[in-house]
């Protein structure tokens, strides 16, 4: 008896935090990406594909923990000792490209890109370690007209994929305004940007969680700290009550009109040159958008928008879906953010030493698809191909010719390539493939020059509910001459001739 153990079989399971996509999910995403790409191209943006792998150095200091280069990203050390990582987002690779090819690219450079990004973070419900992003950026344009264009283009893209006006809002703010507020609150020193950096980081993250924690939670986070329901304590920024009042005044500055909001922000940043500059930029963005017809039903000035990443330097924006959906416990909740972006004038500077203005937006395609599914605006299933069944395996050439003829007519079609002995299994296969129609031709039909066309969708309905009389008046299977096969299939699919 052999003492050797049999080799252990690998487990057939998806790695934690990842998932597989099938059929209609892939098709729906492909169609959405194509629709968004059409909007981007209409605005003059060109496609760009970068490597999925970047150096950790190129990815930058905005990662969660710069002392551990594999924290927050999937990273490894190559043979030469360099740290490499799967891209964390699409913006850092663009900064590298803009620096590397700066002598070859037009300036401003307008590009869009689409593809997966990877984050080595703790997965959770609806939160995966790989997801798709769909970005558009302008590099080399200092005017906030570029930011206004991005905001308008984002609104156009949302409507193009099926989110009507009233179901979304693009909210716009400016980091300069927030920095002005922090200067007034005493946690930003314009002469020493590194001073109070930790406190500002805590304030930024707290404000970004306003929707989640509310005023009380944010006040705790920017003050002494917050104790959550599980007993975990999060260290606060240490602001006094008076300092916290200034920050919370900024959070609550939104008024009924953009002009009123801007006026309130001017009051809050009084005494800060940087804050006043940010308010001026917001006012100009609002005027530029209004001149193009992007009114408050689509885009609004909203001081609560912060955006978590540390590289933003000016205008920031976020697209939020305003309709409600049911969560996994059946409770109503707003769907929330599906896109965001902003100006990042210092990102390319890391490579070149020179300030290069840039602004852009990233659409979370998977979240947008989930929103459309939740509203029933995309089906979740895709129609399968027409299945040509096999009644006589010696006539496989004839069946393949039928499928080719259907494809030449613009229809998806395939021949059943399993064991044809049991005809019932062929129809079960067609059902599993979501096939709308099956083509059947046995020896008798071939001798008579006809084919049987079976409407599988109608057949399922008849089998489920129709009476015998209804079945006779509306048969799900018809016999037609062989040369009428394509026309009959098209009629059954509602495609006409």
Short mmCIF file of C-alpha atoms in Angstrom, two decimals:
data_model
loop_
_atom_site.label_atom_id
_atom_site.label_comp_id
_atom_site.label_asym_id
_atom_site.label_seq_id
_atom_site.Cartn_x
_atom_site.Cartn_y
_atom_site.Cartn_z
CA UNK A 1 0.00 0.00 0.00
CA UNK A 2 1.54 3.29 -1.05
CA UNK A 3 2.16 5.81 1.73
CA UNK A 4 2.33 8.70 -0.70
CA UNK A 5 -0.49 11.18 -0.34
CA UNK A 6 -2.45 12.14 -3.39
CA UNK A 7 -1.75 15.71 -4.50
CA UNK A 8 -4.30 18.13 -3.06
CA UNK A 9 -6.76 19.42 -5.60
CA UNK A 10 -7.01 23.20 -5.84
CA UNK A 11 -10.21 24.72 -4.52
CA UNK A 12 -12.46 26.05 -7.24
CA UNK A 13 -13.25 29.40 -5.65
CA UNK A 14 -12.87 33.07 -6.48
CA UNK A 15 -10.27 34.88 -4.32
CA UNK A 16 -11.75 36.91 -1.47
CA UNK A 17 -12.78 40.37 -2.60
CA UNK A 18 -12.98 39.43 -6.27
CA UNK A 19 -15.81 38.12 -8.44
CA UNK A 20 -16.53 36.64 -11.84
CA UNK A 21 -18.78 38.29 -14.42
CA UNK A 22 -20.98 36.32 -16.80
CA UNK A 23 -22.99 36.90 -19.96
CA UNK A 24 -25.28 39.91 -19.61
CA UNK A 25 -23.13 41.52 -16.91
CA UNK A 26 -20.19 41.72 -19.30
CA UNK A 27 -22.41 42.80 -22.20
CA UNK A 28 -24.08 45.55 -20.16
CA UNK A 29 -20.74 46.90 -18.97
CA UNK A 30 -19.31 46.84 -22.51
CA UNK A 31 -22.32 48.74 -23.83
CA UNK A 32 -22.14 51.30 -21.01
CA UNK A 33 -18.42 51.90 -21.59
CA UNK A 34 -19.07 52.38 -25.30
CA UNK A 35 -21.85 54.89 -24.57
CA UNK A 36 -19.67 56.89 -22.17
CA UNK A 37 -16.77 56.77 -24.65
CA UNK A 38 -19.04 58.32 -27.29
CA UNK A 39 -19.77 61.24 -24.93
CA UNK A 40 -16.08 61.71 -24.14
CA UNK A 41 -15.12 61.61 -27.83
CA UNK A 42 -17.85 64.13 -28.65
CA UNK A 43 -16.09 66.53 -26.28
CA UNK A 44 -12.76 66.00 -28.06
CA UNK A 45 -11.11 63.51 -25.69
CA UNK A 46 -8.81 60.79 -27.08
CA UNK A 47 -8.45 57.24 -25.69
CA UNK A 48 -5.38 56.14 -23.74
CA UNK A 49 -4.45 52.71 -22.41
CA UNK A 50 -1.71 52.42 -19.79
CA UNK A 51 -0.12 49.38 -18.21
CA UNK A 52 -1.98 47.73 -15.34
CA UNK A 53 1.37 47.74 -13.49
CA UNK A 54 3.13 50.89 -12.25
CA UNK A 55 6.07 51.46 -9.96
CA UNK A 56 4.99 52.14 -6.38
CA UNK A 57 7.06 55.31 -6.59
CA UNK A 58 4.99 56.52 -9.54
CA UNK A 59 1.71 55.76 -7.73
CA UNK A 60 2.62 58.41 -5.19
CA UNK A 61 2.27 59.46 -1.60
CA UNK A 62 -1.51 59.59 -1.53
CA UNK A 63 -1.64 55.85 -0.82
CA UNK A 64 -2.86 54.85 2.66
CA UNK A 65 0.59 54.15 4.14
CA UNK A 66 3.73 55.31 2.33
CA UNK A 67 6.05 53.50 4.74
CA UNK A 68 4.65 50.15 3.65
CA UNK A 69 4.50 50.21 -0.15
CA UNK A 70 2.25 47.15 -0.33
CA UNK A 71 -0.39 48.71 1.95
CA UNK A 72 -3.48 49.58 -0.05
CA UNK A 73 -2.14 48.14 -3.30
CA UNK A 74 -1.21 44.73 -4.64
CA UNK A 75 2.56 45.12 -4.77
CA UNK A 76 5.68 43.01 -5.16
CA UNK A 77 9.40 43.49 -5.51
CA UNK A 78 10.97 42.62 -8.85
CA UNK A 79 14.38 41.05 -9.38
CA UNK A 80 16.07 44.45 -9.45
CA UNK A 81 14.62 45.42 -6.08
CA UNK A 82 12.04 47.90 -7.42
CA UNK A 83 8.54 47.82 -5.97
CA UNK A 84 5.80 47.34 -8.58
CA UNK A 85 2.04 47.43 -8.04
CA UNK A 86 -1.25 46.99 -9.84
CA UNK A 87 -2.64 50.45 -10.54
CA UNK A 88 -4.71 51.88 -7.71
CA UNK A 89 -6.60 54.34 -9.93
CA UNK A 90 -6.28 55.84 -13.42
CA UNK A 91 -5.05 59.29 -12.41
CA UNK A 92 -1.56 58.43 -11.16
CA UNK A 93 -0.70 56.55 -14.40
CA UNK A 94 -1.89 59.58 -16.38
CA UNK A 95 0.45 61.85 -14.40
CA UNK A 96 3.33 59.54 -15.26
CA UNK A 97 2.36 59.50 -18.97
CA UNK A 98 1.98 63.29 -19.06
CA UNK A 99 5.50 63.67 -17.64
CA UNK A 100 7.11 60.89 -19.70
CA UNK A 101 5.68 62.00 -23.07
CA UNK A 102 5.36 65.74 -22.39
CA UNK A 103 7.33 66.65 -25.53
CA UNK A 104 5.13 64.50 -27.79
CA UNK A 105 1.62 65.18 -26.47
CA UNK A 106 -0.49 68.22 -27.38
CA UNK A 107 -1.04 70.73 -24.60
CA UNK A 108 -3.65 70.74 -23.23
CA UNK A 109 -3.87 66.93 -23.48
CA UNK A 110 -7.39 65.51 -23.27
CA UNK A 111 -7.69 61.79 -22.69
CA UNK A 112 -10.15 59.17 -21.50
CA UNK A 113 -9.40 55.68 -20.29
CA UNK A 114 -11.41 52.67 -19.14
CA UNK A 115 -10.43 49.51 -17.33
CA UNK A 116 -10.00 47.69 -14.02
CA UNK A 117 -8.13 49.02 -10.99
CA UNK A 118 -7.08 47.07 -7.91
CA UNK A 119 -7.09 48.00 -4.22
CA UNK A 120 -5.72 45.77 -1.49
CA UNK A 121 -8.39 46.75 1.01
CA UNK A 122 -10.73 44.82 3.24
CA UNK A 123 -13.64 43.65 1.08
CA UNK A 124 -17.25 43.94 2.17
CA UNK A 125 -20.80 43.77 0.78
CA UNK A 126 -20.68 45.43 -2.64
CA UNK A 127 -17.04 46.39 -2.08
CA UNK A 128 -14.54 44.54 -4.22
CA UNK A 129 -10.77 44.61 -4.63
CA UNK A 130 -11.08 44.89 -8.41
CA UNK A 131 -13.48 47.26 -10.12
CA UNK A 132 -13.82 49.26 -13.29
CA UNK A 133 -13.17 52.96 -13.68
CA UNK A 134 -13.98 55.20 -16.61
CA UNK A 135 -11.94 58.42 -16.50
CA UNK A 136 -11.60 61.60 -18.53
CA UNK A 137 -8.93 64.22 -17.81
CA UNK A 138 -7.52 67.44 -19.23
CA UNK A 139 -3.81 68.04 -18.53
CA UNK A 140 -2.29 71.48 -19.17
CA UNK A 141 -5.38 73.73 -18.87
CA UNK A 142 -5.12 76.17 -15.93
CA UNK A 143 -8.53 77.75 -16.48
CA UNK A 144 -11.47 76.46 -14.44
CA UNK A 145 -13.31 76.37 -17.78
CA UNK A 146 -11.74 72.89 -18.01
CA UNK A 147 -13.37 71.93 -14.70
CA UNK A 148 -16.72 73.30 -15.86
CA UNK A 149 -16.42 71.28 -19.07
CA UNK A 150 -15.71 68.08 -17.11
CA UNK A 151 -18.79 68.68 -14.90
CA UNK A 152 -21.04 69.24 -17.91
CA UNK A 153 -19.62 66.20 -19.68
CA UNK A 154 -20.29 64.09 -16.57
CA UNK A 155 -23.94 65.18 -16.59
CA UNK A 156 -24.16 64.32 -20.31
CA UNK A 157 -22.63 60.87 -19.70
CA UNK A 158 -25.09 60.03 -16.92
CA UNK A 159 -28.05 60.94 -19.11
CA UNK A 160 -26.60 59.00 -22.06
CA UNK A 161 -26.48 55.75 -20.06
CA UNK A 162 -30.06 56.11 -18.84
CA UNK A 163 -30.07 58.32 -15.72
CA UNK A 164 -32.65 61.07 -16.45
CA UNK A 165 -32.61 64.56 -15.02
CA UNK A 166 -34.07 64.56 -11.56
CA UNK A 167 -32.43 61.24 -10.71
CA UNK A 168 -28.92 62.67 -10.37
CA UNK A 169 -27.08 65.81 -9.32
CA UNK A 170 -23.46 66.83 -9.91
CA UNK A 171 -22.23 68.69 -6.82
CA UNK A 172 -19.27 71.08 -7.10
CA UNK A 173 -16.99 72.53 -4.42
CA UNK A 174 -13.43 73.89 -4.25
CA UNK A 175 -10.57 72.70 -2.03
CA UNK A 176 -9.25 76.27 -1.92
CA UNK A 177 -12.45 77.33 -0.18
CA UNK A 178 -12.09 74.53 2.36
CA UNK A 179 -8.43 75.42 2.89
CA UNK A 180 -9.50 79.03 3.41
CA UNK A 181 -11.97 77.88 6.03
CA UNK A 182 -9.22 75.86 7.73
CA UNK A 183 -6.97 78.92 7.66
CA UNK A 184 -9.71 80.96 9.36
CA UNK A 185 -10.20 78.09 11.84
CA UNK A 186 -6.48 78.10 12.65
CA UNK A 187 -5.50 74.65 11.30
CA UNK A 188 -3.71 75.82 8.13
CA UNK A 189 -0.66 78.07 7.97
CA UNK A 190 -0.09 79.37 4.40
CA UNK A 191 3.62 79.90 5.18
CA UNK A 192 4.09 76.31 6.40
CA UNK A 193 1.88 73.80 4.47
CA UNK A 194 3.15 70.85 6.55
CA UNK A 195 2.04 72.39 9.82
CA UNK A 196 -1.25 70.91 11.09
CA UNK A 197 -1.13 68.39 8.19
CA UNK A 198 -2.34 65.51 10.38
CA UNK A 199 -5.21 67.56 11.79
CA UNK A 200 -6.28 68.67 8.31
CA UNK A 201 -6.24 65.07 7.09
CA UNK A 202 -8.57 64.04 9.91
CA UNK A 203 -10.88 67.00 9.17
CA UNK A 204 -11.00 66.12 5.46
CA UNK A 205 -11.89 62.49 6.14
CA UNK A 206 -14.50 63.50 8.71
CA UNK A 207 -16.23 65.96 6.37
CA UNK A 208 -16.21 63.33 3.62
CA UNK A 209 -18.24 61.07 5.96
CA UNK A 210 -20.90 63.69 6.75
CA UNK A 211 -23.64 61.68 5.02
CA UNK A 212 -22.68 58.61 7.07
CA UNK A 213 -22.09 60.11 10.53
CA UNK A 214 -24.13 63.33 10.46
CA UNK A 215 -23.31 66.59 12.24
CA UNK A 216 -22.78 64.97 15.65
CA UNK A 217 -20.39 62.35 14.31
CA UNK A 218 -18.38 64.86 12.26
CA UNK A 219 -18.13 67.24 15.23
CA UNK A 220 -16.77 64.38 17.34
CA UNK A 221 -14.21 63.43 14.67
CA UNK A 222 -12.88 66.98 14.24
CA UNK A 223 -12.91 67.43 18.00
CA UNK A 224 -11.76 64.96 20.66
CA UNK A 225 -12.65 61.80 18.72
CA UNK A 226 -15.53 59.43 18.04
CA UNK A 227 -16.60 56.25 19.82
CA UNK A 228 -18.66 54.02 17.51
CA UNK A 229 -21.38 51.52 18.42
CA UNK A 230 -18.89 48.64 18.61
CA UNK A 231 -16.76 50.48 21.16
CA UNK A 232 -13.93 51.37 18.74
CA UNK A 233 -12.47 54.83 19.28
CA UNK A 234 -11.29 57.00 16.36
CA UNK A 235 -8.81 59.74 17.24
CA UNK A 236 -10.07 63.26 16.50
CA UNK A 237 -8.39 66.33 15.04
CA UNK A 238 -8.42 68.11 18.41
CA UNK A 239 -10.22 71.26 17.23
CA UNK A 240 -11.78 73.51 19.86
CA UNK A 241 -15.51 74.17 19.82
CA UNK A 242 -14.90 77.57 18.23
CA UNK A 243 -12.72 76.03 15.48
CA UNK A 244 -15.30 73.29 14.93
CA UNK A 245 -18.03 75.94 14.56
CA UNK A 246 -16.11 77.47 11.62
CA UNK A 247 -15.73 74.09 9.88
CA UNK A 248 -19.37 73.12 10.48
CA UNK A 249 -20.47 76.54 9.20
CA UNK A 250 -18.74 75.63 5.95
CA UNK A 251 -20.54 72.28 5.84
CA UNK A 252 -23.90 74.02 6.30
CA UNK A 253 -23.23 76.89 3.85
CA UNK A 254 -25.41 75.53 1.03
CA UNK A 255 -28.34 77.82 0.25
CA UNK A 256 -31.30 77.63 -2.14
CA UNK A 257 -29.37 79.24 -5.01
CA UNK A 258 -25.78 79.06 -6.18
CA UNK A 259 -25.40 82.83 -5.77
CA UNK A 260 -26.58 82.68 -2.14
CA UNK A 261 -24.22 79.77 -1.43
CA UNK A 262 -21.27 81.67 -2.92
CA UNK A 263 -22.16 84.75 -0.84
CA UNK A 264 -22.20 82.67 2.37
CA UNK A 265 -18.84 81.11 1.49
CA UNK A 266 -17.35 84.60 1.01
CA UNK A 267 -18.37 85.42 4.57
CA UNK A 268 -16.77 82.24 5.93
CA UNK A 269 -13.38 82.74 4.22
CA UNK A 270 -13.09 86.47 4.98
CA UNK A 271 -9.42 87.18 5.66
CA UNK A 272 -8.08 84.24 3.61
CA UNK A 273 -6.69 85.12 0.16
CA UNK A 274 -6.68 81.44 -0.84
CA UNK A 275 -10.30 81.01 0.25
CA UNK A 276 -11.38 84.10 -1.69
CA UNK A 277 -9.64 82.74 -4.80
CA UNK A 278 -11.57 79.48 -4.42
CA UNK A 279 -14.90 81.30 -4.11
CA UNK A 280 -14.10 83.31 -7.27
CA UNK A 281 -13.43 80.04 -9.13
CA UNK A 282 -16.72 78.54 -7.95
CA UNK A 283 -18.57 81.64 -9.11
CA UNK A 284 -16.94 81.42 -12.55
CA UNK A 285 -17.69 77.67 -12.87
CA UNK A 286 -21.35 78.32 -12.03
CA UNK A 287 -21.55 81.09 -14.66
CA UNK A 288 -19.87 78.95 -17.34
CA UNK A 289 -22.19 76.01 -16.68
CA UNK A 290 -25.28 78.20 -16.63
CA UNK A 291 -24.28 79.68 -19.99
CA UNK A 292 -24.25 76.16 -21.48
CA UNK A 293 -27.66 75.24 -20.07
CA UNK A 294 -26.46 73.17 -17.11
CA UNK A 295 -28.85 74.56 -14.52
CA UNK A 296 -29.35 73.64 -10.84
CA UNK A 297 -31.51 70.70 -11.89
CA UNK A 298 -28.26 69.08 -13.04
CA UNK A 299 -25.25 70.76 -11.38
CA UNK A 300 -25.14 72.66 -8.06
CA UNK A 301 -22.55 74.39 -5.83
CA UNK A 302 -22.37 72.30 -2.63
CA UNK A 303 -19.75 72.89 0.12
CA UNK A 304 -20.25 69.40 1.58
CA UNK A 305 -18.30 67.83 -1.31
CA UNK A 306 -14.72 67.22 -0.22
CA UNK A 307 -13.39 64.09 -2.00
CA UNK A 308 -11.08 61.98 0.13
CA UNK A 309 -7.88 61.84 -1.92
CA UNK A 310 -5.20 64.27 -0.83
CA UNK A 311 -3.97 65.36 -4.26
CA UNK A 312 -6.88 67.67 -5.13
CA UNK A 313 -5.90 71.35 -5.25
CA UNK A 314 -8.95 73.24 -6.52
CA UNK A 315 -12.47 72.43 -7.77
CA UNK A 316 -13.82 69.02 -6.74
CA UNK A 317 -17.03 67.42 -7.95
CA UNK A 318 -19.18 64.39 -7.31
CA UNK A 319 -22.17 62.85 -9.10
CA UNK A 320 -24.83 61.49 -6.80
CA UNK A 321 -27.92 59.47 -7.73
CA UNK A 322 -30.86 60.92 -5.84
CA UNK A 323 -33.40 58.11 -6.11
CA UNK A 324 -33.99 55.56 -3.37
CA UNK A 325 -33.40 51.82 -3.53
CA UNK A 326 -34.00 49.00 -1.04
CA UNK A 327 -30.95 47.65 0.79
CA UNK A 328 -30.40 43.98 1.65
CA UNK A 329 -32.70 44.37 4.69
CA UNK A 330 -35.49 45.97 2.68
CA UNK A 331 -34.87 49.48 4.01
CA UNK A 332 -35.04 52.52 1.75
CA UNK A 333 -31.79 54.41 1.21
CA UNK A 334 -30.35 56.82 -1.33
CA UNK A 335 -28.06 55.16 -3.82
CA UNK A 336 -25.34 57.79 -3.42
CA UNK A 337 -22.20 58.66 -5.34
CA UNK A 338 -21.30 57.05 -8.67
CA UNK A 339 -18.58 59.43 -9.93
CA UNK A 340 -16.16 62.02 -8.67
CA UNK A 341 -13.11 64.03 -9.53
CA UNK A 342 -11.40 67.38 -9.32
CA UNK A 343 -8.34 69.48 -10.05
CA UNK A 344 -4.90 68.15 -9.17
CA UNK A 345 -2.32 70.70 -10.28
CA UNK A 346 0.60 69.18 -8.34
CA UNK A 347 0.45 65.55 -9.41
CA UNK A 348 2.56 65.81 -12.58
CA UNK A 349 4.92 68.14 -10.70
CA UNK A 350 6.16 65.12 -8.74
CA UNK A 351 7.86 63.90 -11.92
CA UNK A 352 8.91 67.17 -13.59
CA UNK A 353 9.38 69.66 -10.76
CA UNK A 354 7.11 72.05 -12.67
CA UNK A 355 3.45 72.71 -11.94
CA UNK A 356 1.23 71.19 -14.62
CA UNK A 357 -2.49 72.00 -14.24
CA UNK A 358 -4.83 69.04 -14.56
CA UNK A 359 -8.45 68.15 -13.86
CA UNK A 360 -10.54 65.04 -14.39
CA UNK A 361 -13.39 62.77 -13.39
CA UNK A 362 -13.78 59.05 -12.71
CA UNK A 363 -17.07 57.18 -13.15
CA UNK A 364 -17.58 54.04 -11.07
CA UNK A 365 -19.01 51.84 -13.80
CA UNK A 366 -19.91 48.89 -11.55
CA UNK A 367 -21.86 51.14 -9.16
CA UNK A 368 -23.62 52.81 -12.08
CA UNK A 369 -24.61 49.41 -13.49
CA UNK A 370 -25.89 48.34 -10.06
CA UNK A 371 -28.00 51.49 -9.88
CA UNK A 372 -29.57 50.88 -13.29
CA UNK A 373 -30.32 47.26 -12.34
CA UNK A 374 -31.88 48.40 -9.05
CA UNK A 375 -34.20 50.70 -11.01
CA UNK A 376 -35.01 48.01 -13.58
CA UNK A 377 -33.50 50.07 -16.41
CA UNK A 378 -31.30 47.23 -17.57
CA UNK A 379 -32.52 43.67 -17.56
CA UNK A 380 -29.78 41.60 -15.97
CA UNK A 381 -30.26 38.94 -18.68
CA UNK A 382 -29.28 39.01 -22.33
CA UNK A 383 -31.01 37.25 -25.19
CA UNK A 384 -29.02 34.20 -26.20
CA UNK A 385 -28.28 32.95 -29.71
CA UNK A 386 -30.57 31.05 -32.03
CA UNK A 387 -29.78 27.35 -31.52
CA UNK A 388 -29.71 25.06 -34.54
CA UNK A 389 -30.48 21.59 -33.19
CA UNK A 390 -28.89 18.39 -34.48
CA UNK A 391 -31.30 15.62 -35.49
CA UNK A 392 -28.86 13.65 -37.65
CA UNK A 393 -25.16 13.84 -36.73
CA UNK A 394 -24.23 12.79 -40.28
CA UNK A 395 -25.68 16.09 -41.54
CA UNK A 396 -23.54 18.36 -39.33
CA UNK A 397 -22.35 20.28 -42.40
CA UNK A 398 -25.97 21.26 -43.20
CA UNK A 399 -26.57 22.49 -39.65
CA UNK A 400 -23.36 24.53 -39.63
CA UNK A 401 -24.44 26.07 -42.97
CA UNK A 402 -27.78 27.09 -41.39
CA UNK A 403 -26.02 28.81 -38.51
CA UNK A 404 -23.69 30.61 -40.93
CA UNK A 405 -26.67 31.83 -42.95
CA UNK A 406 -28.33 33.19 -39.82
CA UNK A 407 -25.12 34.97 -38.79
CA UNK A 408 -24.74 36.53 -42.25
CA UNK A 409 -28.22 37.98 -41.71
CA UNK A 410 -26.97 39.68 -38.52
CA UNK A 411 -28.32 37.16 -36.01
CA UNK A 412 -26.47 35.39 -33.22
CA UNK A 413 -26.57 31.66 -33.96
CA UNK A 414 -24.85 28.45 -32.97
CA UNK A 415 -25.13 24.71 -33.63
CA UNK A 416 -25.67 22.39 -30.66
CA UNK A 417 -22.36 20.61 -30.18
CA UNK A 418 -23.19 18.33 -27.27
CA UNK A 419 -24.43 14.75 -27.55
CA UNK A 420 -27.45 15.03 -29.88
CA UNK A 421 -28.95 11.66 -28.89
CA UNK A 422 -31.51 13.15 -26.47
CA UNK A 423 -33.43 15.94 -28.21
CA UNK A 424 -34.93 17.11 -24.92
CA UNK A 425 -31.44 17.91 -23.66
CA UNK A 426 -30.91 20.13 -26.70
CA UNK A 427 -33.99 22.20 -25.82
CA UNK A 428 -32.89 22.34 -22.16
CA UNK A 429 -29.55 23.66 -23.37
CA UNK A 430 -31.33 26.30 -25.46
CA UNK A 431 -33.38 27.35 -22.41
CA UNK A 432 -30.24 27.66 -20.27
CA UNK A 433 -28.66 29.80 -23.02
CA UNK A 434 -31.73 32.11 -22.95
CA UNK A 435 -32.19 31.28 -26.63
CA UNK A 436 -35.30 32.86 -28.17
CA UNK A 437 -35.61 30.43 -31.10
CA UNK A 438 -34.56 26.88 -32.02
CA UNK A 439 -34.22 25.61 -35.60
CA UNK A 440 -35.10 21.94 -36.14
CA UNK A 441 -34.58 19.85 -39.26
CA UNK A 442 -34.69 16.07 -39.20
CA UNK A 443 -34.33 13.64 -42.11
CA UNK A 444 -38.02 13.96 -43.05
CA UNK A 445 -37.92 17.79 -43.07
CA UNK A 446 -34.71 17.78 -45.11
CA UNK A 447 -36.31 15.49 -47.71
CA UNK A 448 -39.26 17.87 -47.99
CA UNK A 449 -37.05 21.03 -48.05
CA UNK A 450 -38.54 22.54 -44.88
CA UNK A 451 -37.43 23.44 -41.35
CA UNK A 452 -39.27 23.68 -38.05
CA UNK A 453 -38.86 27.03 -36.21
CA UNK A 454 -39.67 26.85 -32.49
CA UNK A 455 -40.39 30.09 -30.60
CA UNK A 456 -38.96 29.16 -27.19
CA UNK A 457 -40.18 32.30 -25.43
CA UNK A 458 -43.76 31.89 -26.62
CA UNK A 459 -43.56 28.17 -25.97
CA UNK A 460 -42.63 28.79 -22.33
CA UNK A 461 -45.56 31.19 -21.92
CA UNK A 462 -48.01 28.74 -23.49
CA UNK A 463 -46.74 25.87 -21.35
CA UNK A 464 -47.10 27.99 -18.23
CA UNK A 465 -50.59 29.42 -18.65
CA UNK A 466 -52.36 28.92 -21.99
CA UNK A 467 -55.39 26.71 -22.51
CA UNK A 468 -55.46 24.03 -25.22
CA UNK A 469 -57.57 26.27 -27.42
CA UNK A 470 -55.16 29.18 -26.99
CA UNK A 471 -52.28 26.87 -27.80
CA UNK A 472 -53.97 25.80 -31.05
CA UNK A 473 -54.61 29.42 -32.07
CA UNK A 474 -51.07 30.51 -31.23
CA UNK A 475 -48.68 27.67 -31.98
CA UNK A 476 -45.13 28.10 -30.75
CA UNK A 477 -43.65 26.02 -33.58
CA UNK A 478 -44.11 26.50 -37.32
CA UNK A 479 -42.93 24.65 -40.41
CA UNK A 480 -41.60 26.81 -43.27
CA UNK A 481 -39.68 26.23 -46.50
CA UNK A 482 -35.93 26.05 -45.93
CA UNK A 483 -35.34 29.27 -47.91
CA UNK A 484 -37.72 31.15 -45.59
CA UNK A 485 -35.81 30.18 -42.43
CA UNK A 486 -34.03 33.51 -41.92
CA UNK A 487 -37.14 35.63 -42.59
CA UNK A 488 -39.23 33.53 -40.19
CA UNK A 489 -36.63 33.72 -37.39
CA UNK A 490 -36.43 37.50 -37.83
CA UNK A 491 -40.21 37.83 -37.59
CA UNK A 492 -40.26 35.76 -34.39
CA UNK A 493 -37.58 38.05 -32.94
CA UNK A 494 -39.55 41.13 -33.93
CA UNK A 495 -36.83 42.31 -36.32
CA UNK A 496 -38.92 42.50 -39.50
CA UNK A 497 -37.25 41.80 -42.86
#
